[in-house]
PDB file of C-alpha atoms in Angstrom:
ATOM      1  CA  ASP X   1      -6.757  24.005  -0.999  1.00  0.00           C
ATOM      2  CA  ALA X   2      -6.095  21.531   1.212  1.00  0.00           C
ATOM      3  CA  GLY X   3      -2.139  21.346   1.447  1.00  0.00           C
ATOM      4  CA  VAL X   4      -0.344  18.523   1.968  1.00  0.00           C
ATOM      5  CA  THR X   5      -0.780  16.348   5.087  1.00  0.00           C
ATOM      6  CA  GLN X   6       0.898  13.525   6.503  1.00  0.00           C
ATOM      7  CA  SER X   7       0.617  11.662   9.419  1.00  0.00           C
ATOM      8  CA  PRO X   8       1.098  10.427  12.752  1.00  0.00           C
ATOM      9  CA  THR X   9       2.197  13.465  13.733  1.00  0.00           C
ATOM     10  CA  HIS X  10       4.750  11.921  16.429  1.00  0.00           C
ATOM     11  CA  LEU X  11       4.866   8.439  16.734  1.00  0.00           C
ATOM     12  CA  ILE X  12       6.762   6.350  19.391  1.00  0.00           C
ATOM     13  CA  LYS X  13       9.282   3.059  18.201  1.00  0.00           C
ATOM     14  CA  THR X  14      11.085   1.114  19.647  1.00  0.00           C
ATOM     15  CA  ARG X  15      14.219  -0.625  18.090  1.00  0.00           C
ATOM     16  CA  GLY X  16      13.826  -3.216  15.453  1.00  0.00           C
ATOM     17  CA  GLN X  17       9.922  -2.650  15.352  1.00  0.00           C
ATOM     18  CA  GLN X  18       8.929  -1.134  11.010  1.00  0.00           C
ATOM     19  CA  VAL X  19       6.757   1.868  10.516  1.00  0.00           C
ATOM     20  CA  THR X  20       4.875   3.005   7.780  1.00  0.00           C
ATOM     21  CA  LEU X  21       4.484   7.083   7.514  1.00  0.00           C
ATOM     22  CA  ARG X  22       2.000   8.309   5.036  1.00  0.00           C
ATOM     23  CA  CYS X  23       1.293  11.258   2.598  1.00  0.00           C
ATOM     24  CA  SER X  24      -1.556  13.136   1.130  1.00  0.00           C
ATOM     25  CA  PRO X  25       0.417  15.364  -1.872  1.00  0.00           C
ATOM     26  CA  LYS X  26      -1.176  19.388  -2.431  1.00  0.00           C
ATOM     27  CA  SER X  27      -4.509  19.059  -4.652  1.00  0.00           C
ATOM     28  CA  GLY X  28      -2.964  19.058  -8.312  1.00  0.00           C
ATOM     29  CA  HIS X  29       0.398  17.496  -7.666  1.00  0.00           C
ATOM     30  CA  ASP X  30       1.294  14.455  -9.068  1.00  0.00           C
ATOM     31  CA  THR X  31       4.210  13.801  -7.195  1.00  0.00           C
ATOM     32  CA  VAL X  32       5.764  12.821  -4.358  1.00  0.00           C
ATOM     33  CA  SER X  33       9.082  12.859  -2.384  1.00  0.00           C
ATOM     34  CA  TRP X  34      10.447  12.060   0.459  1.00  0.00           C
ATOM     35  CA  TYR X  35      12.851  14.057   3.248  1.00  0.00           C
ATOM     36  CA  GLN X  36      14.790  13.222   6.493  1.00  0.00           C
ATOM     37  CA  GLN X  37      15.521  16.158   8.674  1.00  0.00           C
ATOM     38  CA  ALA X  38      18.366  14.436  11.765  1.00  0.00           C
ATOM     39  CA  LEU X  39      18.018  17.175  14.760  1.00  0.00           C
ATOM     40  CA  GLY X  40      20.394  20.608  13.143  1.00  0.00           C
ATOM     41  CA  GLN X  41      20.757  19.770  10.178  1.00  0.00           C
ATOM     42  CA  GLY X  42      18.743  20.299   6.701  1.00  0.00           C
ATOM     43  CA  PRO X  43      16.328  17.854   5.355  1.00  0.00           C
ATOM     44  CA  GLN X  44      17.796  14.663   3.203  1.00  0.00           C
ATOM     45  CA  PHE X  45      16.362  13.567   0.232  1.00  0.00           C
ATOM     46  CA  ILE X  46      15.145   9.300   0.509  1.00  0.00           C
ATOM     47  CA  PHE X  47      13.300   9.333  -2.846  1.00  0.00           C
ATOM     48  CA  GLN X  48      10.727  10.599  -5.238  1.00  0.00           C
ATOM     49  CA  TYR X  49       7.492   8.735  -6.580  1.00  0.00           C
ATOM     50  CA  TYR X  50       6.038   9.659  -9.520  1.00  0.00           C
ATOM     51  CA  GLU X  51       3.532   7.471 -12.196  1.00  0.00           C
ATOM     52  CA  GLU X  52       3.298   4.990  -8.812  1.00  0.00           C
ATOM     53  CA  GLU X  53       7.228   4.153  -9.529  1.00  0.00           C
ATOM     54  CA  GLU X  54      10.250   5.245  -7.879  1.00  0.00           C
ATOM     55  CA  ARG X  55      11.722   7.570  -9.639  1.00  0.00           C
ATOM     56  CA  GLN X  56      14.979   8.257  -8.214  1.00  0.00           C
ATOM     57  CA  ARG X  57      16.642   7.724  -4.718  1.00  0.00           C
ATOM     58  CA  GLY X  58      18.820   9.032  -2.233  1.00  0.00           C
ATOM     59  CA  ASN X  59      21.493   7.825  -0.251  1.00  0.00           C
ATOM     60  CA  PHE X  60      19.161   5.329   1.944  1.00  0.00           C
ATOM     61  CA  PRO X  61      19.724   1.383   2.420  1.00  0.00           C
ATOM     62  CA  ASP X  62      16.439  -0.578   1.267  1.00  0.00           C
ATOM     63  CA  ARG X  63      15.503  -0.312   4.976  1.00  0.00           C
ATOM     64  CA  PHE X  64      13.823   2.693   3.737  1.00  0.00           C
ATOM     65  CA  SER X  65      11.248   1.816   1.326  1.00  0.00           C
ATOM     66  CA  GLY X  66       7.542   3.330  -0.306  1.00  0.00           C
ATOM     67  CA  HIS X  67       4.317   3.378  -1.824  1.00  0.00           C
ATOM     68  CA  GLN X  68       2.767   5.380  -4.348  1.00  0.00           C
ATOM     69  CA  PHE X  69      -1.017   5.050  -5.093  1.00  0.00           C
ATOM     70  CA  PRO X  70      -3.313   6.046  -7.789  1.00  0.00           C
ATOM     71  CA  ASN X  71      -4.529   9.385  -5.868  1.00  0.00           C
ATOM     72  CA  TYR X  72      -0.997   9.749  -5.720  1.00  0.00           C
ATOM     73  CA  SER X  73      -0.487   9.647  -1.937  1.00  0.00           C
ATOM     74  CA  SER X  74       2.446   8.036  -0.456  1.00  0.00           C
ATOM     75  CA  GLU X  75       3.523   5.841   2.355  1.00  0.00           C
ATOM     76  CA  LEU X  76       7.111   5.922   3.405  1.00  0.00           C
ATOM     77  CA  ASN X  77       8.296   1.987   4.561  1.00  0.00           C
ATOM     78  CA  VAL X  78      11.404   1.638   6.958  1.00  0.00           C
ATOM     79  CA  ASN X  79      12.341  -1.987   8.557  1.00  0.00           C
ATOM     80  CA  ALA X  80      14.351  -3.305  11.437  1.00  0.00           C
ATOM     81  CA  LEU X  81      14.589   0.830  12.723  1.00  0.00           C
ATOM     82  CA  LEU X  82      17.970   1.475  14.559  1.00  0.00           C
ATOM     83  CA  LEU X  83      18.115   5.109  17.050  1.00  0.00           C
ATOM     84  CA  GLY X  84      19.248   7.170  14.399  1.00  0.00           C
ATOM     85  CA  ASP X  85      16.493   6.550  11.962  1.00  0.00           C
ATOM     86  CA  SER X  86      14.931   9.429  14.943  1.00  0.00           C
ATOM     87  CA  ALA X  87      14.158  12.375  13.251  1.00  0.00           C
ATOM     88  CA  LEU X  88      11.394  14.257  11.139  1.00  0.00           C
ATOM     89  CA  TYR X  89      10.066  12.567   8.298  1.00  0.00           C
ATOM     90  CA  LEU X  90       8.815  15.820   5.981  1.00  0.00           C
ATOM     91  CA  CYS X  91       6.934  14.523   2.507  1.00  0.00           C
ATOM     92  CA  ALA X  92       6.814  16.992  -0.891  1.00  0.00           C
ATOM     93  CA  SER X  93       4.943  17.154  -3.140  1.00  0.00           C
ATOM     94  CA  GLY X  94       4.849  18.846  -6.605  1.00  0.00           C
ATOM     95  CA  ASP X  95       3.197  19.012 -10.302  1.00  0.00           C
ATOM     96  CA  ARG X  96       3.847  17.991 -13.660  1.00  0.00           C
ATOM     97  CA  GLY X  97       6.563  15.653 -11.914  1.00  0.00           C
ATOM     98  CA  ALA X  98       8.057  17.873  -9.536  1.00  0.00           C
ATOM     99  CA  VAL X  99       9.892  20.074 -11.970  1.00  0.00           C
ATOM    100  CA  TYR X 100       8.396  23.252  -9.978  1.00  0.00           C
ATOM    101  CA  GLU X 101       7.888  24.568  -7.381  1.00  0.00           C
ATOM    102  CA  GLN X 102       7.226  22.194  -4.298  1.00  0.00           C
ATOM    103  CA  TYR X 103       4.789  22.232  -0.807  1.00  0.00           C
ATOM    104  CA  PHE X 104       6.605  20.439   2.472  1.00  0.00           C
ATOM    105  CA  GLY X 105       3.753  18.994   4.854  1.00  0.00           C
ATOM    106  CA  PRO X 106       3.530  19.660   8.323  1.00  0.00           C
ATOM    107  CA  GLY X 107       6.519  16.080   8.896  1.00  0.00           C
ATOM    108  CA  THR X 108       6.406  12.828  11.402  1.00  0.00           C
ATOM    109  CA  ARG X 109       8.419  13.108  13.875  1.00  0.00           C
ATOM    110  CA  LEU X 110       9.656   9.125  14.700  1.00  0.00           C
ATOM    111  CA  THR X 111      11.221   8.801  17.457  1.00  0.00           C
ATOM    112  CA  VAL X 112      13.312   5.000  18.140  1.00  0.00           C
ATOM    113  CA  THR X 113      13.834   4.234  21.641  1.00  0.00           C
TER     114      THR X 113
ATOM    115  CA  GLY O   1      26.404  15.865  -5.971  1.00  0.00           C
ATOM    116  CA  ILE O   2      26.083  19.466  -5.718  1.00  0.00           C
ATOM    117  CA  GLN O   3      26.679  21.316  -2.544  1.00  0.00           C
ATOM    118  CA  VAL O   4      24.802  24.351  -1.312  1.00  0.00           C
ATOM    119  CA  GLU O   5      26.673  26.213   1.147  1.00  0.00           C
ATOM    120  CA  GLN O   6      24.289  29.176   3.558  1.00  0.00           C
ATOM    121  CA  SER O   7      26.015  31.503   5.924  1.00  0.00           C
ATOM    122  CA  PRO O   8      25.942  33.071   8.278  1.00  0.00           C
ATOM    123  CA  PRO O   9      25.394  29.348  10.545  1.00  0.00           C
ATOM    124  CA  ASP O  10      23.713  31.655  13.201  1.00  0.00           C
ATOM    125  CA  LEU O  11      22.176  35.637  13.104  1.00  0.00           C
ATOM    126  CA  ILE O  12      20.938  37.309  16.476  1.00  0.00           C
ATOM    127  CA  LEU O  13      18.893  40.487  15.619  1.00  0.00           C
ATOM    128  CA  GLN O  14      17.189  43.163  17.662  1.00  0.00           C
ATOM    129  CA  GLU O  15      13.684  43.892  16.019  1.00  0.00           C
ATOM    130  CA  GLY O  16      13.619  46.713  13.769  1.00  0.00           C
ATOM    131  CA  ALA O  17      16.779  45.941  12.024  1.00  0.00           C
ATOM    132  CA  ASN O  18      17.325  44.623   8.002  1.00  0.00           C
ATOM    133  CA  SER O  19      20.044  41.296   7.749  1.00  0.00           C
ATOM    134  CA  THR O  20      20.985  39.402   4.412  1.00  0.00           C
ATOM    135  CA  LEU O  21      21.395  35.313   4.323  1.00  0.00           C
ATOM    136  CA  ARG O  22      23.673  33.796   1.537  1.00  0.00           C
ATOM    137  CA  CYS O  23      23.222  30.583  -0.398  1.00  0.00           C
ATOM    138  CA  ASN O  24      26.276  29.816  -2.165  1.00  0.00           C
ATOM    139  CA  PHE O  25      26.059  26.756  -4.865  1.00  0.00           C
ATOM    140  CA  SER O  26      28.139  24.273  -6.904  1.00  0.00           C
ATOM    141  CA  ASP O  27      26.745  23.573  -9.975  1.00  0.00           C
ATOM    142  CA  SER O  28      23.971  25.151 -12.902  1.00  0.00           C
ATOM    143  CA  VAL O  29      20.960  24.099 -11.050  1.00  0.00           C
ATOM    144  CA  ASN O  30      17.049  24.307 -12.613  1.00  0.00           C
ATOM    145  CA  ASN O  31      15.629  26.695  -9.648  1.00  0.00           C
ATOM    146  CA  LEU O  32      16.051  27.471  -6.287  1.00  0.00           C
ATOM    147  CA  GLN O  33      13.803  27.874  -3.536  1.00  0.00           C
ATOM    148  CA  TRP O  34      13.806  29.441   0.368  1.00  0.00           C
ATOM    149  CA  PHE O  35      11.892  28.233   2.941  1.00  0.00           C
ATOM    150  CA  HIS O  36      11.655  29.329   6.833  1.00  0.00           C
ATOM    151  CA  GLN O  37      11.347  26.059   9.367  1.00  0.00           C
ATOM    152  CA  ASN O  38       8.775  27.457  12.344  1.00  0.00           C
ATOM    153  CA  PRO O  39       9.644  26.208  15.746  1.00  0.00           C
ATOM    154  CA  TRP O  40       7.355  23.512  15.150  1.00  0.00           C
ATOM    155  CA  GLY O  41       8.553  21.876  11.647  1.00  0.00           C
ATOM    156  CA  GLN O  42       6.986  23.294   9.052  1.00  0.00           C
ATOM    157  CA  LEU O  43       8.925  24.295   6.006  1.00  0.00           C
ATOM    158  CA  ILE O  44       7.087  26.838   4.855  1.00  0.00           C
ATOM    159  CA  ASN O  45       7.300  28.183   1.026  1.00  0.00           C
ATOM    160  CA  LEU O  46       8.943  31.721   0.864  1.00  0.00           C
ATOM    161  CA  PHE O  47      10.451  32.192  -2.676  1.00  0.00           C
ATOM    162  CA  TYR O  48      10.910  29.813  -6.082  1.00  0.00           C
ATOM    163  CA  ILE O  49      12.939  32.148  -7.501  1.00  0.00           C
ATOM    164  CA  PRO O  50      15.355  30.511 -10.261  1.00  0.00           C
ATOM    165  CA  SER O  51      16.346  33.612 -11.260  1.00  0.00           C
ATOM    166  CA  GLY O  52      16.560  37.585 -10.605  1.00  0.00           C
ATOM    167  CA  THR O  53      14.531  39.052  -7.571  1.00  0.00           C
ATOM    168  CA  LYS O  54      10.983  38.935  -5.867  1.00  0.00           C
ATOM    169  CA  GLN O  55       9.583  40.750  -2.956  1.00  0.00           C
ATOM    170  CA  ASN O  56       6.845  39.360  -0.400  1.00  0.00           C
ATOM    171  CA  GLY O  57       6.400  42.580   2.103  1.00  0.00           C
ATOM    172  CA  ARG O  58       9.457  42.537   3.982  1.00  0.00           C
ATOM    173  CA  LEU O  59      11.108  39.692   2.177  1.00  0.00           C
ATOM    174  CA  SER O  60      12.992  39.880  -0.825  1.00  0.00           C
ATOM    175  CA  ALA O  61      14.894  37.615  -2.653  1.00  0.00           C
ATOM    176  CA  THR O  62      17.838  37.617  -5.249  1.00  0.00           C
ATOM    177  CA  THR O  63      19.333  34.829  -7.129  1.00  0.00           C
ATOM    178  CA  VAL O  64      22.067  35.109  -9.173  1.00  0.00           C
ATOM    179  CA  ALA O  65      22.391  31.645 -11.656  1.00  0.00           C
ATOM    180  CA  THR O  66      25.286  32.453 -13.297  1.00  0.00           C
ATOM    181  CA  GLU O  67      27.375  33.187 -10.348  1.00  0.00           C
ATOM    182  CA  ARG O  68      25.665  30.742  -8.335  1.00  0.00           C
ATOM    183  CA  TYR O  69      24.258  31.851  -5.033  1.00  0.00           C
ATOM    184  CA  SER O  70      21.181  33.413  -3.566  1.00  0.00           C
ATOM    185  CA  LEU O  71      20.201  36.603  -1.036  1.00  0.00           C
ATOM    186  CA  LEU O  72      17.190  36.473   1.695  1.00  0.00           C
ATOM    187  CA  TYR O  73      16.788  40.167   2.379  1.00  0.00           C
ATOM    188  CA  ILE O  74      15.125  40.633   5.536  1.00  0.00           C
ATOM    189  CA  SER O  75      13.852  44.103   6.271  1.00  0.00           C
ATOM    190  CA  SER O  76      12.971  45.789   9.807  1.00  0.00           C
ATOM    191  CA  SER O  77      12.556  41.965  11.834  1.00  0.00           C
ATOM    192  CA  GLN O  78      10.339  41.172  13.939  1.00  0.00           C
ATOM    193  CA  THR O  79      10.130  38.069  16.907  1.00  0.00           C
ATOM    194  CA  THR O  80       7.903  36.233  14.274  1.00  0.00           C
ATOM    195  CA  ASP O  81      10.863  36.137  11.803  1.00  0.00           C
ATOM    196  CA  SER O  82      12.642  33.983  13.826  1.00  0.00           C
ATOM    197  CA  GLY O  83      13.469  30.249  13.491  1.00  0.00           C
ATOM    198  CA  VAL O  84      16.108  28.579  10.948  1.00  0.00           C
ATOM    199  CA  TYR O  85      15.944  29.334   7.181  1.00  0.00           C
ATOM    200  CA  PHE O  86      16.871  27.294   4.367  1.00  0.00           C
ATOM    201  CA  CYS O  87      17.844  27.377   0.559  1.00  0.00           C
ATOM    202  CA  ALA O  88      17.560  24.206  -1.102  1.00  0.00           C
ATOM    203  CA  VAL O  89      18.325  23.978  -4.627  1.00  0.00           C
ATOM    204  CA  VAL O  90      16.355  22.383  -7.357  1.00  0.00           C
ATOM    205  CA  TYR O  91      17.450  19.631 -10.250  1.00  0.00           C
ATOM    206  CA  SER O  92      17.186  15.720 -11.292  1.00  0.00           C
ATOM    207  CA  TRP O  93      13.369  15.531 -11.326  1.00  0.00           C
ATOM    208  CA  GLY O  94      13.062  18.048  -8.782  1.00  0.00           C
ATOM    209  CA  LYS O  95      15.125  16.836  -6.634  1.00  0.00           C
ATOM    210  CA  LEU O  96      15.967  19.662  -3.873  1.00  0.00           C
ATOM    211  CA  GLN O  97      19.456  19.792  -2.385  1.00  0.00           C
ATOM    212  CA  PHE O  98      19.070  21.594   1.038  1.00  0.00           C
ATOM    213  CA  GLY O  99      22.006  23.875   2.802  1.00  0.00           C
ATOM    214  CA  ALA O 100      22.893  23.674   6.678  1.00  0.00           C
ATOM    215  CA  GLY O 101      20.697  26.616   6.929  1.00  0.00           C
ATOM    216  CA  THR O 102      21.077  29.909   8.649  1.00  0.00           C
ATOM    217  CA  GLN O 103      19.349  30.139  12.382  1.00  0.00           C
ATOM    218  CA  VAL O 104      18.126  33.568  13.598  1.00  0.00           C
ATOM    219  CA  VAL O 105      16.851  34.760  16.960  1.00  0.00           C
ATOM    220  CA  VAL O 106      14.909  38.082  16.386  1.00  0.00           C
ATOM    221  CA  THR O 107      14.965  39.525  19.901  1.00  0.00           C
ATOM    222  CA  PRO O 108      12.505  41.822  21.373  1.00  0.00           C
TER     223      PRO O 108
END
């Protein structure tokens, strides 16, 4: 039973660039949520995708956007990168619209220089 | 939004000791999860516990939803228990609101 996978593992970008992170949910799950975790803090909710639509969104600017594909995998896009976007980006998946237990991937560590 | 507070923020234990971590939340929630974050950043599911008590080996958790708190017990701690422990409340279509975490260091 494959768990949640994310790619890439690490990424280094320059201010102003754009980045795309990818997530494949756990087998049988249909909902993907993205979180940003700054150093020394708890993860913060970015947004959630269900049935290929953004169902809810946290307090993040429009520079953060996403997509969910028919196979339930998801992408997180960040435009016009800022130094403050450096963080661990975590993807979580759940089933039946994530009303039950959610599972996290290993994360993508983004460094913006 | 809902507030989640964890205590203590840091905990240093000698191997073999027992400890209790606490999670308070400000409003009614659908559910609650406890995670252990390893040094590589992976969040590992420990408990999914809306109410009552669950046990898994040396770890157990209790949630009293009516009083808006949850407790995580670590018994006979081992060095592999080191890391950050997060509680996260589940509300609004599966959105997780995390606490700030408890950093646990277990010394030999």
